[in-house]
C-alpha cells in the first residue's frame, strides 16, 4: 500500500521520512520511525563527533532497519568530519540541509555507497544537487519547521518534480494523510515529516515543547534568524518578535551583531513561556500525543480511505 520508488531506493515500507530535529529526534525516535516502516533520521547540528558516533551505535541497538543521518553544512570542517563518520560507520543514507554540503562531500559519500538526499528550497538548488549526484531530492517549502527558504510547498514541489529526473520528496506543511495524498498528486514520491513527530511518545523533546505544540495555532510560528543566523521557522515568542523588529532598524553589521548577541542571551535565560524551538505551520493541526507507529499507520490507513474516496469521485464524474 503506497509503495513508491522511494521505498525501493531506501529499503523502507512506507514513503515517509522523519525530518532531522535537534532536541527531539534522538535514537529512540529515529529507531521508532524506522521500525514503523518509515525512515528515521539522526541530526548532527549542535552535536559533537562523539555524540554522532554514540547516536549511530544506539540507534543500531534499537533497530535493524535502514535509518539516515542528516548533515547540516555549517562549515567545511564540520561537514567533512560528519561525512567521514557516516562513511566510516557505514551509515546507508545521508540527508543534507541548507541546499547541500558541496559536490566533493556528495561524491565521497556516493563513492562509499551512501544514498544522498539533499533538502532544497528552490528549483535552482534542486538542479545543482542533481548534477552533483543526489539520489533523490527533498523539496521543502517555507511552511516547514527549522531552516526554510522563500517558496511554499504547493508551488515548489511540482516545479522541482518537473525540473529533475531523480525522485522528489515533499516537505513542509505536511502532517497527515491529506498531506501525503497532496504530495503524490504534486509529483512527489513520498513525504518528510518533522513537526508531527515532535508530538509523539518517543520524541525526546522536552515536555514544555510538546505541550506548547498542542496549544499552538496555525499562526503560532514565525521565521527568525536569531537562533542560527539563517531563517528558521519556530514557535513565535516575544523575544523573536522584538528581535526581528529591532533588526529592521539596524544599519551596520556591528549593530546587527550586537542585537543578535543581546537577544540570544535573553533567549538562553528566558522562562519556559518565552522559550522557542523549531516548529512548522502544521502545529495548528496537532492536538494529541501519539506513538510513532500510530502516526505512521494512521497516515497510511487514512490515505487509503482518501484514495478510495477520490476514486469514487472520479467515477461519479465519468458517469455524468
PDB file of C-alpha atoms in Angstrom:
ATOM      1  CA  UNK A   1       0.000   0.000   0.000  1.00  0.00           C
ATOM      2  CA  UNK A   2       1.502   3.319  -1.158  1.00  0.00           C
ATOM      3  CA  UNK A   3       4.706   1.629  -2.240  1.00  0.00           C
ATOM      4  CA  UNK A   4       6.698   4.088  -4.359  1.00  0.00           C
ATOM      5  CA  UNK A   5      10.140   4.329  -5.915  1.00  0.00           C
ATOM      6  CA  UNK A   6      11.275   5.962  -2.657  1.00  0.00           C
ATOM      7  CA  UNK A   7      10.536   2.752  -0.770  1.00  0.00           C
ATOM      8  CA  UNK A   8      12.713   0.780  -3.199  1.00  0.00           C
ATOM      9  CA  UNK A   9      15.524   3.345  -3.063  1.00  0.00           C
ATOM     10  CA  UNK A  10      15.695   3.484   0.742  1.00  0.00           C
ATOM     11  CA  UNK A  11      14.572  -0.034   1.618  1.00  0.00           C
ATOM     12  CA  UNK A  12      11.564   1.151   3.640  1.00  0.00           C
ATOM     13  CA  UNK A  13       7.940   0.031   3.779  1.00  0.00           C
ATOM     14  CA  UNK A  14       6.177   3.396   3.567  1.00  0.00           C
ATOM     15  CA  UNK A  15       7.246   6.558   1.684  1.00  0.00           C
ATOM     16  CA  UNK A  16       7.640   8.583   4.881  1.00  0.00           C
ATOM     17  CA  UNK A  17      10.868  10.230   6.071  1.00  0.00           C
ATOM     18  CA  UNK A  18      11.316  11.780   9.509  1.00  0.00           C
ATOM     19  CA  UNK A  19      12.907  15.205   9.337  1.00  0.00           C
ATOM     20  CA  UNK A  20      16.059  15.593  11.428  1.00  0.00           C
ATOM     21  CA  UNK A  21      15.317  17.520  14.635  1.00  0.00           C
ATOM     22  CA  UNK A  22      17.923  18.570  17.160  1.00  0.00           C
ATOM     23  CA  UNK A  23      16.472  18.254  20.639  1.00  0.00           C
ATOM     24  CA  UNK A  24      13.654  15.922  19.614  1.00  0.00           C
ATOM     25  CA  UNK A  25      14.944  13.298  17.213  1.00  0.00           C
ATOM     26  CA  UNK A  26      17.460  11.120  19.027  1.00  0.00           C
ATOM     27  CA  UNK A  27      17.978   7.358  18.672  1.00  0.00           C
ATOM     28  CA  UNK A  28      14.676   6.431  20.332  1.00  0.00           C
ATOM     29  CA  UNK A  29      12.558   8.426  17.887  1.00  0.00           C
ATOM     30  CA  UNK A  30      14.699   7.551  14.863  1.00  0.00           C
ATOM     31  CA  UNK A  31      14.530   3.823  15.602  1.00  0.00           C
ATOM     32  CA  UNK A  32      10.777   4.012  16.220  1.00  0.00           C
ATOM     33  CA  UNK A  33      10.184   5.642  12.828  1.00  0.00           C
ATOM     34  CA  UNK A  34      12.289   3.038  11.050  1.00  0.00           C
ATOM     35  CA  UNK A  35      10.639   0.183  12.960  1.00  0.00           C
ATOM     36  CA  UNK A  36       7.211   1.518  11.951  1.00  0.00           C
ATOM     37  CA  UNK A  37       8.153   1.416   8.259  1.00  0.00           C
ATOM     38  CA  UNK A  38       9.470   4.916   7.611  1.00  0.00           C
ATOM     39  CA  UNK A  39      13.000   6.331   7.564  1.00  0.00           C
ATOM     40  CA  UNK A  40      14.278   7.751  10.832  1.00  0.00           C
ATOM     41  CA  UNK A  41      16.929  10.478  10.556  1.00  0.00           C
ATOM     42  CA  UNK A  42      19.510  11.453  13.181  1.00  0.00           C
ATOM     43  CA  UNK A  43      20.520  15.135  13.435  1.00  0.00           C
ATOM     44  CA  UNK A  44      24.104  16.372  13.635  1.00  0.00           C
ATOM     45  CA  UNK A  45      23.508  20.105  14.144  1.00  0.00           C
ATOM     46  CA  UNK A  46      24.753  21.131  17.588  1.00  0.00           C
ATOM     47  CA  UNK A  47      26.286  17.740  18.345  1.00  0.00           C
ATOM     48  CA  UNK A  48      29.885  16.583  18.733  1.00  0.00           C
ATOM     49  CA  UNK A  49      31.614  13.844  16.763  1.00  0.00           C
ATOM     50  CA  UNK A  50      31.390  11.518  19.762  1.00  0.00           C
ATOM     51  CA  UNK A  51      27.686  12.209  20.127  1.00  0.00           C
ATOM     52  CA  UNK A  52      27.120  11.291  16.488  1.00  0.00           C
ATOM     53  CA  UNK A  53      29.041   8.034  16.875  1.00  0.00           C
ATOM     54  CA  UNK A  54      27.085   7.212  20.023  1.00  0.00           C
ATOM     55  CA  UNK A  55      23.777   8.069  18.358  1.00  0.00           C
ATOM     56  CA  UNK A  56      24.509   5.792  15.405  1.00  0.00           C
ATOM     57  CA  UNK A  57      25.503   2.926  17.689  1.00  0.00           C
ATOM     58  CA  UNK A  58      22.490   3.435  19.963  1.00  0.00           C
ATOM     59  CA  UNK A  59      20.103   3.557  17.005  1.00  0.00           C
ATOM     60  CA  UNK A  60      21.550   0.327  15.628  1.00  0.00           C
ATOM     61  CA  UNK A  61      20.950  -1.295  19.006  1.00  0.00           C
ATOM     62  CA  UNK A  62      17.263  -0.395  18.688  1.00  0.00           C
ATOM     63  CA  UNK A  63      16.572  -1.248  15.040  1.00  0.00           C
ATOM     64  CA  UNK A  64      17.994  -3.309  12.203  1.00  0.00           C
ATOM     65  CA  UNK A  65      16.033  -1.329   9.632  1.00  0.00           C
ATOM     66  CA  UNK A  66      17.517   1.477   7.495  1.00  0.00           C
ATOM     67  CA  UNK A  67      17.966   4.910   9.059  1.00  0.00           C
ATOM     68  CA  UNK A  68      19.791   8.054   7.988  1.00  0.00           C
ATOM     69  CA  UNK A  69      21.983  10.852   9.324  1.00  0.00           C
ATOM     70  CA  UNK A  70      21.364  14.486   8.414  1.00  0.00           C
ATOM     71  CA  UNK A  71      24.410  16.687   7.810  1.00  0.00           C
ATOM     72  CA  UNK A  72      23.761  20.396   8.128  1.00  0.00           C
ATOM     73  CA  UNK A  73      26.539  22.288   6.284  1.00  0.00           C
ATOM     74  CA  UNK A  74      27.649  24.821   8.905  1.00  0.00           C
ATOM     75  CA  UNK A  75      31.284  24.898   7.869  1.00  0.00           C
ATOM     76  CA  UNK A  76      33.664  22.809   5.798  1.00  0.00           C
ATOM     77  CA  UNK A  77      35.385  21.143   8.765  1.00  0.00           C
ATOM     78  CA  UNK A  78      32.059  20.195  10.370  1.00  0.00           C
ATOM     79  CA  UNK A  79      30.590  18.856   7.134  1.00  0.00           C
ATOM     80  CA  UNK A  80      33.638  16.807   6.168  1.00  0.00           C
ATOM     81  CA  UNK A  81      34.080  15.328   9.638  1.00  0.00           C
ATOM     82  CA  UNK A  82      30.434  14.233   9.871  1.00  0.00           C
ATOM     83  CA  UNK A  83      30.524  12.785   6.372  1.00  0.00           C
ATOM     84  CA  UNK A  84      33.697  10.870   7.269  1.00  0.00           C
ATOM     85  CA  UNK A  85      31.972   9.408  10.326  1.00  0.00           C
ATOM     86  CA  UNK A  86      28.973   8.359   8.237  1.00  0.00           C
ATOM     87  CA  UNK A  87      31.302   6.634   5.762  1.00  0.00           C
ATOM     88  CA  UNK A  88      33.382   5.002   8.487  1.00  0.00           C
ATOM     89  CA  UNK A  89      30.290   3.724  10.324  1.00  0.00           C
ATOM     90  CA  UNK A  90      28.620   2.675   7.081  1.00  0.00           C
ATOM     91  CA  UNK A  91      25.502   4.756   7.537  1.00  0.00           C
ATOM     92  CA  UNK A  92      23.445   3.749   4.471  1.00  0.00           C
ATOM     93  CA  UNK A  93      21.626   7.042   3.880  1.00  0.00           C
ATOM     94  CA  UNK A  94      22.516  10.705   4.409  1.00  0.00           C
ATOM     95  CA  UNK A  95      20.209  13.693   4.089  1.00  0.00           C
ATOM     96  CA  UNK A  96      21.620  17.204   3.957  1.00  0.00           C
ATOM     97  CA  UNK A  97      20.275  20.620   4.893  1.00  0.00           C
ATOM     98  CA  UNK A  98      20.623  24.176   3.589  1.00  0.00           C
ATOM     99  CA  UNK A  99      20.961  23.123  -0.035  1.00  0.00           C
ATOM    100  CA  UNK A 100      23.776  20.579   0.135  1.00  0.00           C
ATOM    101  CA  UNK A 101      27.257  20.151   1.645  1.00  0.00           C
ATOM    102  CA  UNK A 102      29.133  20.576  -1.640  1.00  0.00           C
ATOM    103  CA  UNK A 103      29.929  18.316  -4.565  1.00  0.00           C
ATOM    104  CA  UNK A 104      33.150  16.931  -3.026  1.00  0.00           C
ATOM    105  CA  UNK A 105      31.349  15.632   0.052  1.00  0.00           C
ATOM    106  CA  UNK A 106      28.466  14.279  -2.015  1.00  0.00           C
ATOM    107  CA  UNK A 107      30.893  12.391  -4.239  1.00  0.00           C
ATOM    108  CA  UNK A 108      32.777  10.989  -1.236  1.00  0.00           C
ATOM    109  CA  UNK A 109      29.533   9.705   0.220  1.00  0.00           C
ATOM    110  CA  UNK A 110      28.428   8.248  -3.107  1.00  0.00           C
ATOM    111  CA  UNK A 111      31.754   6.528  -3.681  1.00  0.00           C
ATOM    112  CA  UNK A 112      31.286   4.854  -0.302  1.00  0.00           C
ATOM    113  CA  UNK A 113      27.881   3.569  -1.420  1.00  0.00           C
ATOM    114  CA  UNK A 114      25.870   6.054   0.624  1.00  0.00           C
ATOM    115  CA  UNK A 115      22.486   7.185  -0.688  1.00  0.00           C
ATOM    116  CA  UNK A 116      22.311  11.007  -0.596  1.00  0.00           C
ATOM    117  CA  UNK A 117      19.108  13.068  -0.302  1.00  0.00           C
ATOM    118  CA  UNK A 118      19.648  16.842  -0.093  1.00  0.00           C
ATOM    119  CA  UNK A 119      16.906  19.090   1.255  1.00  0.00           C
ATOM    120  CA  UNK A 120      16.408  22.065  -1.081  1.00  0.00           C
ATOM    121  CA  UNK A 121      14.297  25.261  -1.013  1.00  0.00           C
ATOM    122  CA  UNK A 122      14.215  26.050  -4.745  1.00  0.00           C
ATOM    123  CA  UNK A 123      14.391  24.663  -8.271  1.00  0.00           C
ATOM    124  CA  UNK A 124      17.863  26.172  -8.696  1.00  0.00           C
ATOM    125  CA  UNK A 125      19.167  24.219  -5.725  1.00  0.00           C
ATOM    126  CA  UNK A 126      17.431  21.065  -6.943  1.00  0.00           C
ATOM    127  CA  UNK A 127      19.130  21.228 -10.334  1.00  0.00           C
ATOM    128  CA  UNK A 128      22.513  21.785  -8.704  1.00  0.00           C
ATOM    129  CA  UNK A 129      22.315  18.854  -6.290  1.00  0.00           C
ATOM    130  CA  UNK A 130      21.010  16.586  -9.044  1.00  0.00           C
ATOM    131  CA  UNK A 131      24.073  17.479 -11.120  1.00  0.00           C
ATOM    132  CA  UNK A 132      26.268  16.736  -8.103  1.00  0.00           C
ATOM    133  CA  UNK A 133      24.867  13.216  -7.854  1.00  0.00           C
ATOM    134  CA  UNK A 134      21.896  13.328  -5.471  1.00  0.00           C
ATOM    135  CA  UNK A 135      19.901  10.078  -5.495  1.00  0.00           C
ATOM    136  CA  UNK A 136      16.654  11.873  -4.611  1.00  0.00           C
ATOM    137  CA  UNK A 137      15.690  15.397  -3.579  1.00  0.00           C
ATOM    138  CA  UNK A 138      13.613  16.628  -0.646  1.00  0.00           C
ATOM    139  CA  UNK A 139      11.814  19.803  -1.741  1.00  0.00           C
ATOM    140  CA  UNK A 140      10.985  21.694   1.442  1.00  0.00           C
ATOM    141  CA  UNK A 141       8.569  24.618   1.500  1.00  0.00           C
ATOM    142  CA  UNK A 142       8.687  27.581   3.856  1.00  0.00           C
ATOM    143  CA  UNK A 143       5.866  26.126   5.972  1.00  0.00           C
ATOM    144  CA  UNK A 144       8.352  23.679   7.470  1.00  0.00           C
ATOM    145  CA  UNK A 145       9.920  23.999  10.890  1.00  0.00           C
ATOM    146  CA  UNK A 146      13.643  24.680  11.045  1.00  0.00           C
ATOM    147  CA  UNK A 147      15.682  26.266   8.246  1.00  0.00           C
ATOM    148  CA  UNK A 148      13.432  27.480   5.436  1.00  0.00           C
ATOM    149  CA  UNK A 149      13.544  29.105   2.028  1.00  0.00           C
ATOM    150  CA  UNK A 150      11.090  31.542   0.456  1.00  0.00           C
ATOM    151  CA  UNK A 151       8.809  29.284  -1.594  1.00  0.00           C
ATOM    152  CA  UNK A 152       5.763  27.436  -0.263  1.00  0.00           C
ATOM    153  CA  UNK A 153       5.410  23.677  -0.639  1.00  0.00           C
ATOM    154  CA  UNK A 154       2.429  23.692  -3.001  1.00  0.00           C
ATOM    155  CA  UNK A 155       4.202  25.580  -5.826  1.00  0.00           C
ATOM    156  CA  UNK A 156       7.699  24.289  -5.012  1.00  0.00           C
ATOM    157  CA  UNK A 157       7.150  20.527  -5.248  1.00  0.00           C
ATOM    158  CA  UNK A 158       5.641  20.326  -8.766  1.00  0.00           C
ATOM    159  CA  UNK A 159       8.244  22.732 -10.141  1.00  0.00           C
ATOM    160  CA  UNK A 160      11.077  20.654  -8.692  1.00  0.00           C
ATOM    161  CA  UNK A 161       9.427  17.431  -9.887  1.00  0.00           C
ATOM    162  CA  UNK A 162       9.188  18.862 -13.401  1.00  0.00           C
ATOM    163  CA  UNK A 163      12.790  20.092 -13.373  1.00  0.00           C
ATOM    164  CA  UNK A 164      14.685  16.983 -12.223  1.00  0.00           C
ATOM    165  CA  UNK A 165      14.819  13.319 -13.186  1.00  0.00           C
ATOM    166  CA  UNK A 166      15.525  11.878  -9.719  1.00  0.00           C
ATOM    167  CA  UNK A 167      12.714  11.115  -7.241  1.00  0.00           C
ATOM    168  CA  UNK A 168      11.308  14.048  -5.278  1.00  0.00           C
ATOM    169  CA  UNK A 169      10.081  14.029  -1.677  1.00  0.00           C
ATOM    170  CA  UNK A 170       7.735  16.761  -0.433  1.00  0.00           C
ATOM    171  CA  UNK A 171       8.308  18.514   2.903  1.00  0.00           C
ATOM    172  CA  UNK A 172       6.832  21.490   4.713  1.00  0.00           C
ATOM    173  CA  UNK A 173       3.239  21.833   5.893  1.00  0.00           C
ATOM    174  CA  UNK A 174       2.601  18.090   5.853  1.00  0.00           C
ATOM    175  CA  UNK A 175       1.266  16.335   8.927  1.00  0.00           C
ATOM    176  CA  UNK A 176      -1.376  13.794   7.977  1.00  0.00           C
ATOM    177  CA  UNK A 177      -2.826  11.607   5.222  1.00  0.00           C
ATOM    178  CA  UNK A 178      -4.148  14.611   3.319  1.00  0.00           C
ATOM    179  CA  UNK A 179      -0.596  15.907   3.039  1.00  0.00           C
ATOM    180  CA  UNK A 180       0.628  12.568   1.711  1.00  0.00           C
ATOM    181  CA  UNK A 181      -2.093  12.424  -0.944  1.00  0.00           C
ATOM    182  CA  UNK A 182      -1.460  16.035  -1.939  1.00  0.00           C
ATOM    183  CA  UNK A 183       2.273  15.380  -2.231  1.00  0.00           C
ATOM    184  CA  UNK A 184       1.706  12.393  -4.511  1.00  0.00           C
ATOM    185  CA  UNK A 185      -0.639  14.482  -6.655  1.00  0.00           C
ATOM    186  CA  UNK A 186       2.030  17.198  -6.920  1.00  0.00           C
ATOM    187  CA  UNK A 187       4.520  14.733  -8.357  1.00  0.00           C
ATOM    188  CA  UNK A 188       6.399  13.653  -5.240  1.00  0.00           C
ATOM    189  CA  UNK A 189       7.041  10.008  -4.379  1.00  0.00           C
ATOM    190  CA  UNK A 190       6.923  10.489  -0.631  1.00  0.00           C
ATOM    191  CA  UNK A 191       6.861  12.942   2.252  1.00  0.00           C
ATOM    192  CA  UNK A 192       9.119  14.183   5.029  1.00  0.00           C
ATOM    193  CA  UNK A 193       7.523  14.964   8.398  1.00  0.00           C
ATOM    194  CA  UNK A 194       9.180  16.850  11.220  1.00  0.00           C
ATOM    195  CA  UNK A 195       6.786  18.702  13.498  1.00  0.00           C
ATOM    196  CA  UNK A 196       4.242  15.871  13.644  1.00  0.00           C
ATOM    197  CA  UNK A 197       6.921  13.574  15.085  1.00  0.00           C
ATOM    198  CA  UNK A 198       7.728  16.038  17.885  1.00  0.00           C
ATOM    199  CA  UNK A 199       4.308  15.260  19.358  1.00  0.00           C
ATOM    200  CA  UNK A 200       4.980  11.560  19.851  1.00  0.00           C
ATOM    201  CA  UNK A 201       5.665   9.344  22.840  1.00  0.00           C
ATOM    202  CA  UNK A 202       9.151   8.524  21.517  1.00  0.00           C
ATOM    203  CA  UNK A 203      10.126  12.128  20.831  1.00  0.00           C
ATOM    204  CA  UNK A 204      12.921  13.408  23.043  1.00  0.00           C
ATOM    205  CA  UNK A 205      11.529  16.941  23.043  1.00  0.00           C
ATOM    206  CA  UNK A 206      11.047  18.455  26.479  1.00  0.00           C
ATOM    207  CA  UNK A 207       7.554  18.299  27.935  1.00  0.00           C
ATOM    208  CA  UNK A 208       7.106  22.068  27.580  1.00  0.00           C
ATOM    209  CA  UNK A 209       7.782  21.748  23.847  1.00  0.00           C
ATOM    210  CA  UNK A 210       5.143  19.054  23.390  1.00  0.00           C
ATOM    211  CA  UNK A 211       2.599  20.971  25.445  1.00  0.00           C
ATOM    212  CA  UNK A 212       3.340  24.202  23.560  1.00  0.00           C
ATOM    213  CA  UNK A 213       2.869  22.345  20.297  1.00  0.00           C
ATOM    214  CA  UNK A 214      -0.557  21.073  21.346  1.00  0.00           C
ATOM    215  CA  UNK A 215      -1.680  24.621  22.148  1.00  0.00           C
ATOM    216  CA  UNK A 216      -0.124  26.406  19.158  1.00  0.00           C
ATOM    217  CA  UNK A 217      -2.414  27.650  16.394  1.00  0.00           C
ATOM    218  CA  UNK A 218      -1.595  27.833  12.693  1.00  0.00           C
ATOM    219  CA  UNK A 219      -0.345  31.408  13.172  1.00  0.00           C
ATOM    220  CA  UNK A 220       1.779  30.492  16.181  1.00  0.00           C
ATOM    221  CA  UNK A 221       5.098  30.139  14.357  1.00  0.00           C
ATOM    222  CA  UNK A 222       7.354  32.688  12.692  1.00  0.00           C
ATOM    223  CA  UNK A 223      10.589  32.893  10.754  1.00  0.00           C
ATOM    224  CA  UNK A 224      13.585  34.421  12.532  1.00  0.00           C
ATOM    225  CA  UNK A 225      17.342  34.450  12.005  1.00  0.00           C
ATOM    226  CA  UNK A 226      18.132  34.814  15.709  1.00  0.00           C
ATOM    227  CA  UNK A 227      18.842  31.164  16.513  1.00  0.00           C
ATOM    228  CA  UNK A 228      21.381  30.311  13.789  1.00  0.00           C
ATOM    229  CA  UNK A 229      21.874  33.422  11.674  1.00  0.00           C
ATOM    230  CA  UNK A 230      19.756  31.849   8.930  1.00  0.00           C
ATOM    231  CA  UNK A 231      15.940  31.926   8.543  1.00  0.00           C
ATOM    232  CA  UNK A 232      14.384  29.374  10.933  1.00  0.00           C
ATOM    233  CA  UNK A 233      10.679  28.770  11.491  1.00  0.00           C
ATOM    234  CA  UNK A 234       9.991  28.314  15.192  1.00  0.00           C
ATOM    235  CA  UNK A 235       7.415  28.995  17.905  1.00  0.00           C
ATOM    236  CA  UNK A 236       6.628  32.712  17.812  1.00  0.00           C
ATOM    237  CA  UNK A 237       7.636  34.465  21.036  1.00  0.00           C
ATOM    238  CA  UNK A 238       8.026  37.996  22.348  1.00  0.00           C
ATOM    239  CA  UNK A 239      11.814  37.751  22.117  1.00  0.00           C
ATOM    240  CA  UNK A 240      11.781  36.671  18.460  1.00  0.00           C
ATOM    241  CA  UNK A 241       9.272  39.367  17.526  1.00  0.00           C
ATOM    242  CA  UNK A 242      11.245  42.089  19.287  1.00  0.00           C
ATOM    243  CA  UNK A 243      14.496  40.915  17.694  1.00  0.00           C
ATOM    244  CA  UNK A 244      13.075  40.904  14.170  1.00  0.00           C
ATOM    245  CA  UNK A 245      11.541  44.337  14.733  1.00  0.00           C
ATOM    246  CA  UNK A 246      14.824  45.725  16.088  1.00  0.00           C
ATOM    247  CA  UNK A 247      16.679  44.204  13.146  1.00  0.00           C
ATOM    248  CA  UNK A 248      14.720  46.348  10.680  1.00  0.00           C
ATOM    249  CA  UNK A 249      16.288  49.455  12.204  1.00  0.00           C
ATOM    250  CA  UNK A 250      19.832  48.120  12.374  1.00  0.00           C
ATOM    251  CA  UNK A 251      22.071  49.662   9.744  1.00  0.00           C
ATOM    252  CA  UNK A 252      25.613  48.388  10.187  1.00  0.00           C
ATOM    253  CA  UNK A 253      26.932  44.864  10.594  1.00  0.00           C
ATOM    254  CA  UNK A 254      28.156  45.812  14.065  1.00  0.00           C
ATOM    255  CA  UNK A 255      24.636  46.819  15.095  1.00  0.00           C
ATOM    256  CA  UNK A 256      23.237  43.523  13.842  1.00  0.00           C
ATOM    257  CA  UNK A 257      25.887  41.505  15.660  1.00  0.00           C
ATOM    258  CA  UNK A 258      25.236  43.440  18.855  1.00  0.00           C
ATOM    259  CA  UNK A 259      21.476  42.880  18.581  1.00  0.00           C
ATOM    260  CA  UNK A 260      21.956  39.183  17.944  1.00  0.00           C
ATOM    261  CA  UNK A 261      24.213  38.765  20.990  1.00  0.00           C
ATOM    262  CA  UNK A 262      21.797  40.689  23.193  1.00  0.00           C
ATOM    263  CA  UNK A 263      18.681  38.777  22.202  1.00  0.00           C
ATOM    264  CA  UNK A 264      20.422  35.392  22.166  1.00  0.00           C
ATOM    265  CA  UNK A 265      21.484  35.982  25.766  1.00  0.00           C
ATOM    266  CA  UNK A 266      17.915  36.898  26.678  1.00  0.00           C
ATOM    267  CA  UNK A 267      16.616  33.799  24.877  1.00  0.00           C
ATOM    268  CA  UNK A 268      19.008  31.488  26.741  1.00  0.00           C
ATOM    269  CA  UNK A 269      17.843  32.821  30.114  1.00  0.00           C
ATOM    270  CA  UNK A 270      14.159  33.143  29.233  1.00  0.00           C
ATOM    271  CA  UNK A 271      11.435  31.486  31.320  1.00  0.00           C
ATOM    272  CA  UNK A 272       9.676  28.472  29.789  1.00  0.00           C
ATOM    273  CA  UNK A 273       6.805  30.528  28.391  1.00  0.00           C
ATOM    274  CA  UNK A 274       9.231  32.632  26.330  1.00  0.00           C
ATOM    275  CA  UNK A 275      11.447  29.833  25.005  1.00  0.00           C
ATOM    276  CA  UNK A 276      11.253  28.693  21.422  1.00  0.00           C
ATOM    277  CA  UNK A 277      12.038  25.673  19.266  1.00  0.00           C
ATOM    278  CA  UNK A 278      11.780  24.898  15.571  1.00  0.00           C
ATOM    279  CA  UNK A 279       8.210  24.018  14.579  1.00  0.00           C
ATOM    280  CA  UNK A 280       6.208  24.159  11.360  1.00  0.00           C
ATOM    281  CA  UNK A 281       2.865  25.680  10.466  1.00  0.00           C
ATOM    282  CA  UNK A 282       1.133  22.321  10.885  1.00  0.00           C
ATOM    283  CA  UNK A 283       1.371  22.969  14.642  1.00  0.00           C
ATOM    284  CA  UNK A 284      -2.252  24.063  14.447  1.00  0.00           C
ATOM    285  CA  UNK A 285      -3.247  20.566  13.280  1.00  0.00           C
ATOM    286  CA  UNK A 286      -1.672  18.693  16.197  1.00  0.00           C
ATOM    287  CA  UNK A 287      -3.860  18.148  19.230  1.00  0.00           C
ATOM    288  CA  UNK A 288      -2.631  14.864  20.718  1.00  0.00           C
ATOM    289  CA  UNK A 289       0.468  12.860  21.587  1.00  0.00           C
ATOM    290  CA  UNK A 290       0.627   9.508  19.779  1.00  0.00           C
ATOM    291  CA  UNK A 291       3.172   6.759  19.364  1.00  0.00           C
ATOM    292  CA  UNK A 292       5.240   6.912  16.192  1.00  0.00           C
ATOM    293  CA  UNK A 293       3.587   3.733  14.932  1.00  0.00           C
ATOM    294  CA  UNK A 294       0.131   5.237  15.458  1.00  0.00           C
ATOM    295  CA  UNK A 295       1.156   8.326  13.481  1.00  0.00           C
ATOM    296  CA  UNK A 296       2.599   6.404  10.531  1.00  0.00           C
ATOM    297  CA  UNK A 297      -0.002   3.669  10.339  1.00  0.00           C
ATOM    298  CA  UNK A 298      -2.758   6.239  10.816  1.00  0.00           C
ATOM    299  CA  UNK A 299      -1.456   8.247   7.855  1.00  0.00           C
ATOM    300  CA  UNK A 300      -1.324   5.165   5.623  1.00  0.00           C
ATOM    301  CA  UNK A 301      -4.774   3.930   6.656  1.00  0.00           C
ATOM    302  CA  UNK A 302      -6.391   7.341   6.209  1.00  0.00           C
ATOM    303  CA  UNK A 303      -4.600   7.877   2.898  1.00  0.00           C
ATOM    304  CA  UNK A 304      -6.053   4.590   1.624  1.00  0.00           C
ATOM    305  CA  UNK A 305      -9.528   5.800   2.572  1.00  0.00           C
ATOM    306  CA  UNK A 306      -8.880   9.113   0.818  1.00  0.00           C
ATOM    307  CA  UNK A 307      -7.656   7.309  -2.294  1.00  0.00           C
ATOM    308  CA  UNK A 308     -10.859   5.286  -2.370  1.00  0.00           C
ATOM    309  CA  UNK A 309     -12.922   8.435  -1.908  1.00  0.00           C
ATOM    310  CA  UNK A 310     -11.132  10.207  -4.758  1.00  0.00           C
ATOM    311  CA  UNK A 311     -11.606   7.147  -6.957  1.00  0.00           C
ATOM    312  CA  UNK A 312     -15.345   7.227  -6.287  1.00  0.00           C
ATOM    313  CA  UNK A 313     -15.435  10.936  -7.094  1.00  0.00           C
ATOM    314  CA  UNK A 314     -13.661  10.346 -10.415  1.00  0.00           C
ATOM    315  CA  UNK A 315     -16.082   7.537 -11.250  1.00  0.00           C
ATOM    316  CA  UNK A 316     -19.041   9.763 -10.452  1.00  0.00           C
ATOM    317  CA  UNK A 317     -17.674  12.447 -12.759  1.00  0.00           C
ATOM    318  CA  UNK A 318     -17.171   9.877 -15.529  1.00  0.00           C
ATOM    319  CA  UNK A 319     -20.816   8.837 -15.360  1.00  0.00           C
ATOM    320  CA  UNK A 320     -22.101  12.379 -15.691  1.00  0.00           C
TER     321      UNK A 320
END
